[in-house]
Amino acid sequence: MALDSIGSASGAINTLRNLDSINRTDQTRGTPPPASTDGDIRASDAAVTDVRQTEQQTLDTLRQGLSEASAVGNVALAGARSVSDNLDQIGERLQQLTDPRLAADQRATLTTEIEGLVRQGLDTVDRASFNDVNLLDASRNQDVEVTAGRDGGTATVRDQDLRTGLESLQGLDLSTAESAQSALNSVFAEVRTTTNTAVDNLTEDTRRVDERNQDVQRLQAQVPTPDDNVDATLDANGALQIANQLQQALGGQSLGIVNQRPETLVGLFR
């Protein structure tokens, strides 16, 4: 499921495409332009401002998408950790049930407690949603995809399947020490592994998205405001040259954000 923040996916890509003309700018230049006029200077100032505004819009699009993906991922991660805590308690009771000396009423009490903990885990899965996106119920097929580059590439926070495992713990035969040991070694061990993997995956995906978001925010802070670094002695030609240089620099930095540390993208891209 692709998440669109303020803009649509196509709008985000259009914004990012505004930087695609960077490498074509120098190619279109020919002979030196004529002497500058006041109108030319005003146009040059506007060009510099437009480049800055375009870059801020591009970074806003990236940041907003990454922020939403981070929120969805972190809600799911909190839910997965809660389910993991439930499994710790279930495992403790299953271990107790492997004791053949347990009285029948003790065995019944522990079995009831396990059933209650399983229901709590399923309730947690149901509640682990943000903006109607739930990453703990794989049957919904709700991988989170966000724009990750000006070419329209996407980054993914992967969904996990905790529901199936928890449902497999319902109705277990725990009437004897042997059946409890069998459940502990097979069904429960599988659910434990699946949940641990889900916690690890969500931790890794959200950490990388958060790091990328921080990179974008740092770059936004570096983009000059319209009044910053303005040289009043510049003529129109000089201002246009600076505008083009700024555009090239910011375009390169934006591309760097989404392509740096390529090894970290392995966990995000499918």
PDB file of C-alpha atoms in Angstrom, residues 22-163:
ATOM      1  CA  ILE A  22      19.435  20.636 -13.835  1.00  0.00           C
ATOM      2  CA  ASN A  23      21.820  18.855 -16.151  1.00  0.00           C
ATOM      3  CA  ARG A  24      20.180  20.385 -19.232  1.00  0.00           C
ATOM      4  CA  THR A  25      20.596  23.993 -18.103  1.00  0.00           C
ATOM      5  CA  ASP A  26      24.204  24.457 -19.153  1.00  0.00           C
ATOM      6  CA  GLN A  27      23.590  22.767 -22.498  1.00  0.00           C
ATOM      7  CA  THR A  28      21.074  25.404 -23.525  1.00  0.00           C
ATOM      8  CA  ARG A  29      23.468  28.285 -22.926  1.00  0.00           C
ATOM      9  CA  GLY A  30      25.008  29.922 -25.974  1.00  0.00           C
ATOM     10  CA  THR A  31      26.590  33.283 -26.512  1.00  0.00           C
ATOM     11  CA  PRO A  32      26.902  35.732 -23.613  1.00  0.00           C
ATOM     12  CA  PRO A  33      23.619  37.553 -22.894  1.00  0.00           C
ATOM     13  CA  PRO A  34      23.217  41.296 -23.439  1.00  0.00           C
ATOM     14  CA  ALA A  35      23.731  43.853 -20.702  1.00  0.00           C
ATOM     15  CA  SER A  36      21.436  43.520 -17.728  1.00  0.00           C
ATOM     16  CA  THR A  37      18.448  45.720 -16.994  1.00  0.00           C
ATOM     17  CA  ASP A  38      16.551  46.304 -13.765  1.00  0.00           C
ATOM     18  CA  GLY A  39      13.906  43.920 -15.065  1.00  0.00           C
ATOM     19  CA  ASP A  40      16.544  41.282 -15.677  1.00  0.00           C
ATOM     20  CA  ILE A  41      17.824  41.624 -12.128  1.00  0.00           C
ATOM     21  CA  ARG A  42      14.332  41.243 -10.712  1.00  0.00           C
ATOM     22  CA  ALA A  43      13.851  38.145 -12.862  1.00  0.00           C
ATOM     23  CA  SER A  44      17.164  36.769 -11.643  1.00  0.00           C
ATOM     24  CA  ASP A  45      16.202  37.290  -8.014  1.00  0.00           C
ATOM     25  CA  ALA A  46      12.934  35.500  -8.698  1.00  0.00           C
ATOM     26  CA  ALA A  47      14.822  32.627 -10.313  1.00  0.00           C
ATOM     27  CA  VAL A  48      16.972  32.139  -7.216  1.00  0.00           C
ATOM     28  CA  THR A  49      13.877  32.269  -5.004  1.00  0.00           C
ATOM     29  CA  ASP A  50      12.030  29.780  -7.214  1.00  0.00           C
ATOM     30  CA  VAL A  51      14.906  27.302  -7.011  1.00  0.00           C
ATOM     31  CA  ARG A  52      14.914  27.533  -3.230  1.00  0.00           C
ATOM     32  CA  GLN A  53      11.153  27.142  -3.035  1.00  0.00           C
ATOM     33  CA  THR A  54      11.235  24.153  -5.379  1.00  0.00           C
ATOM     34  CA  GLU A  55      13.909  22.490  -3.281  1.00  0.00           C
ATOM     35  CA  GLN A  56      11.939  23.092  -0.077  1.00  0.00           C
ATOM     36  CA  GLN A  57       8.831  21.629  -1.688  1.00  0.00           C
ATOM     37  CA  THR A  58      10.800  18.588  -2.811  1.00  0.00           C
ATOM     38  CA  LEU A  59      12.253  18.076   0.651  1.00  0.00           C
ATOM     39  CA  ASP A  60       8.827  18.623   2.236  1.00  0.00           C
ATOM     40  CA  THR A  61       7.393  15.864   0.066  1.00  0.00           C
ATOM     41  CA  LEU A  62      10.151  13.457   1.079  1.00  0.00           C
ATOM     42  CA  ARG A  63       9.973  14.410   4.750  1.00  0.00           C
ATOM     43  CA  GLN A  64       6.192  14.144   5.029  1.00  0.00           C
ATOM     44  CA  GLY A  65       6.117  10.730   3.384  1.00  0.00           C
ATOM     45  CA  LEU A  66       8.949   9.463   5.549  1.00  0.00           C
ATOM     46  CA  SER A  67       7.315  10.849   8.690  1.00  0.00           C
ATOM     47  CA  GLU A  68       4.073   9.037   7.979  1.00  0.00           C
ATOM     48  CA  ALA A  69       5.888   5.792   7.205  1.00  0.00           C
ATOM     49  CA  SER A  70       7.801   6.166  10.467  1.00  0.00           C
ATOM     50  CA  ALA A  71       4.576   6.657  12.427  1.00  0.00           C
ATOM     51  CA  VAL A  72       2.944   3.580  10.915  1.00  0.00           C
ATOM     52  CA  GLY A  73       6.070   1.519  11.511  1.00  0.00           C
ATOM     53  CA  ASN A  74       6.539   2.629  15.104  1.00  0.00           C
ATOM     54  CA  VAL A  75       2.911   1.890  16.011  1.00  0.00           C
ATOM     55  CA  ALA A  76       3.339  -1.596  14.568  1.00  0.00           C
ATOM     56  CA  LEU A  77       6.645  -2.026  16.390  1.00  0.00           C
ATOM     57  CA  ALA A  78       5.047  -1.115  19.724  1.00  0.00           C
ATOM     58  CA  GLY A  79       2.313  -3.666  19.040  1.00  0.00           C
ATOM     59  CA  ALA A  80       4.813  -6.380  18.098  1.00  0.00           C
ATOM     60  CA  ARG A  81       6.753  -5.787  21.303  1.00  0.00           C
ATOM     61  CA  SER A  82       3.537  -6.044  23.304  1.00  0.00           C
ATOM     62  CA  VAL A  83       2.730  -9.357  21.611  1.00  0.00           C
ATOM     63  CA  SER A  84       6.256 -10.503  22.442  1.00  0.00           C
ATOM     64  CA  ASP A  85       5.611  -9.723  26.113  1.00  0.00           C
ATOM     65  CA  ASN A  86       2.412 -11.795  25.926  1.00  0.00           C
ATOM     66  CA  LEU A  87       4.378 -14.689  24.496  1.00  0.00           C
ATOM     67  CA  ASP A  88       6.890 -14.479  27.335  1.00  0.00           C
ATOM     68  CA  GLN A  89       4.027 -14.990  29.773  1.00  0.00           C
ATOM     69  CA  ILE A  90       2.499 -17.757  27.686  1.00  0.00           C
ATOM     70  CA  GLY A  91       5.840 -19.530  27.532  1.00  0.00           C
ATOM     71  CA  GLU A  92       6.226 -19.383  31.303  1.00  0.00           C
ATOM     72  CA  ARG A  93       2.822 -21.027  31.797  1.00  0.00           C
ATOM     73  CA  LEU A  94       3.488 -23.665  29.173  1.00  0.00           C
ATOM     74  CA  GLN A  95       6.701 -24.507  30.959  1.00  0.00           C
ATOM     75  CA  GLN A  96       4.779 -24.935  34.201  1.00  0.00           C
ATOM     76  CA  LEU A  97       2.316 -27.202  32.430  1.00  0.00           C
ATOM     77  CA  THR A  98       5.119 -29.605  31.506  1.00  0.00           C
ATOM     78  CA  ASP A  99       5.332 -30.581  35.183  1.00  0.00           C
ATOM     79  CA  PRO A 100       3.517 -33.939  35.567  1.00  0.00           C
ATOM     80  CA  ARG A 101       2.975 -33.258  39.273  1.00  0.00           C
ATOM     81  CA  LEU A 102       0.497 -30.443  38.618  1.00  0.00           C
ATOM     82  CA  ALA A 103      -2.980 -30.948  40.039  1.00  0.00           C
ATOM     83  CA  ALA A 104      -5.922 -30.869  37.634  1.00  0.00           C
ATOM     84  CA  ASP A 105      -7.224 -27.530  38.948  1.00  0.00           C
ATOM     85  CA  GLN A 106      -3.782 -25.932  38.581  1.00  0.00           C
ATOM     86  CA  ARG A 107      -3.558 -27.197  35.021  1.00  0.00           C
ATOM     87  CA  ALA A 108      -6.995 -25.785  34.244  1.00  0.00           C
ATOM     88  CA  THR A 109      -6.083 -22.396  35.710  1.00  0.00           C
ATOM     89  CA  LEU A 110      -2.874 -22.139  33.689  1.00  0.00           C
ATOM     90  CA  THR A 111      -4.691 -23.170  30.509  1.00  0.00           C
ATOM     91  CA  THR A 112      -7.314 -20.470  31.059  1.00  0.00           C
ATOM     92  CA  GLU A 113      -4.595 -17.869  31.616  1.00  0.00           C
ATOM     93  CA  ILE A 114      -2.883 -18.877  28.365  1.00  0.00           C
ATOM     94  CA  GLU A 115      -6.140 -18.502  26.462  1.00  0.00           C
ATOM     95  CA  GLY A 116      -6.597 -15.027  27.938  1.00  0.00           C
ATOM     96  CA  LEU A 117      -3.064 -13.990  26.983  1.00  0.00           C
ATOM     97  CA  VAL A 118      -3.615 -15.199  23.415  1.00  0.00           C
ATOM     98  CA  ARG A 119      -6.764 -13.073  23.173  1.00  0.00           C
ATOM     99  CA  GLN A 120      -4.834 -10.076  24.490  1.00  0.00           C
ATOM    100  CA  GLY A 121      -2.246 -10.608  21.768  1.00  0.00           C
ATOM    101  CA  LEU A 122      -4.914 -10.738  19.064  1.00  0.00           C
ATOM    102  CA  ASP A 123      -6.512  -7.570  20.447  1.00  0.00           C
ATOM    103  CA  THR A 124      -3.110  -5.877  20.269  1.00  0.00           C
ATOM    104  CA  VAL A 125      -2.769  -6.860  16.620  1.00  0.00           C
ATOM    105  CA  ASP A 126      -6.204  -5.374  15.896  1.00  0.00           C
ATOM    106  CA  ARG A 127      -5.308  -2.084  17.595  1.00  0.00           C
ATOM    107  CA  ALA A 128      -1.855  -1.669  16.031  1.00  0.00           C
ATOM    108  CA  SER A 129      -3.098   0.648  13.275  1.00  0.00           C
ATOM    109  CA  PHE A 130      -2.168   4.161  12.203  1.00  0.00           C
ATOM    110  CA  ASN A 131      -4.302   5.936   9.591  1.00  0.00           C
ATOM    111  CA  ASP A 132      -6.077   2.610   8.982  1.00  0.00           C
ATOM    112  CA  VAL A 133      -2.801   0.873   8.134  1.00  0.00           C
ATOM    113  CA  ASN A 134      -1.982  -2.263  10.135  1.00  0.00           C
ATOM    114  CA  LEU A 135       1.405  -3.887   9.595  1.00  0.00           C
ATOM    115  CA  LEU A 136       0.832  -6.787  12.003  1.00  0.00           C
ATOM    116  CA  ASP A 137      -1.939  -8.451  10.005  1.00  0.00           C
ATOM    117  CA  ALA A 138      -0.348  -9.619   6.768  1.00  0.00           C
ATOM    118  CA  SER A 139      -3.724 -10.671   5.360  1.00  0.00           C
ATOM    119  CA  ARG A 140      -4.369  -6.974   4.720  1.00  0.00           C
ATOM    120  CA  ASN A 141      -1.279  -6.737   2.501  1.00  0.00           C
ATOM    121  CA  GLN A 142      -0.418  -3.264   3.730  1.00  0.00           C
ATOM    122  CA  ASP A 143       3.291  -2.789   3.152  1.00  0.00           C
ATOM    123  CA  VAL A 144       4.028   0.934   3.475  1.00  0.00           C
ATOM    124  CA  GLU A 145       5.668   2.522   0.440  1.00  0.00           C
ATOM    125  CA  VAL A 146       6.893   6.106   0.314  1.00  0.00           C
ATOM    126  CA  THR A 147       8.685   8.147  -2.325  1.00  0.00           C
ATOM    127  CA  ALA A 148      12.424   7.760  -1.853  1.00  0.00           C
ATOM    128  CA  GLY A 149      13.905   9.625  -4.816  1.00  0.00           C
ATOM    129  CA  ARG A 150      13.209  12.079  -7.578  1.00  0.00           C
ATOM    130  CA  ASP A 151      12.982   9.194 -10.029  1.00  0.00           C
ATOM    131  CA  GLY A 152       9.861   7.950  -8.222  1.00  0.00           C
ATOM    132  CA  GLY A 153      11.562   5.055  -6.456  1.00  0.00           C
ATOM    133  CA  THR A 154       9.951   3.854  -3.234  1.00  0.00           C
ATOM    134  CA  ALA A 155      11.078   2.717   0.213  1.00  0.00           C
ATOM    135  CA  THR A 156       9.140   0.044   2.083  1.00  0.00           C
ATOM    136  CA  VAL A 157       8.316  -0.699   5.709  1.00  0.00           C
ATOM    137  CA  ARG A 158       7.375  -4.361   5.543  1.00  0.00           C
ATOM    138  CA  ASP A 159       4.219  -5.817   7.050  1.00  0.00           C
ATOM    139  CA  GLN A 160       4.393  -8.831   9.368  1.00  0.00           C
ATOM    140  CA  ASP A 161       2.089 -11.765  10.151  1.00  0.00           C
ATOM    141  CA  LEU A 162       1.467 -12.063  13.880  1.00  0.00           C
ATOM    142  CA  ARG A 163      -2.204 -12.973  13.667  1.00  0.00           C
TER     143      ARG A 163
END
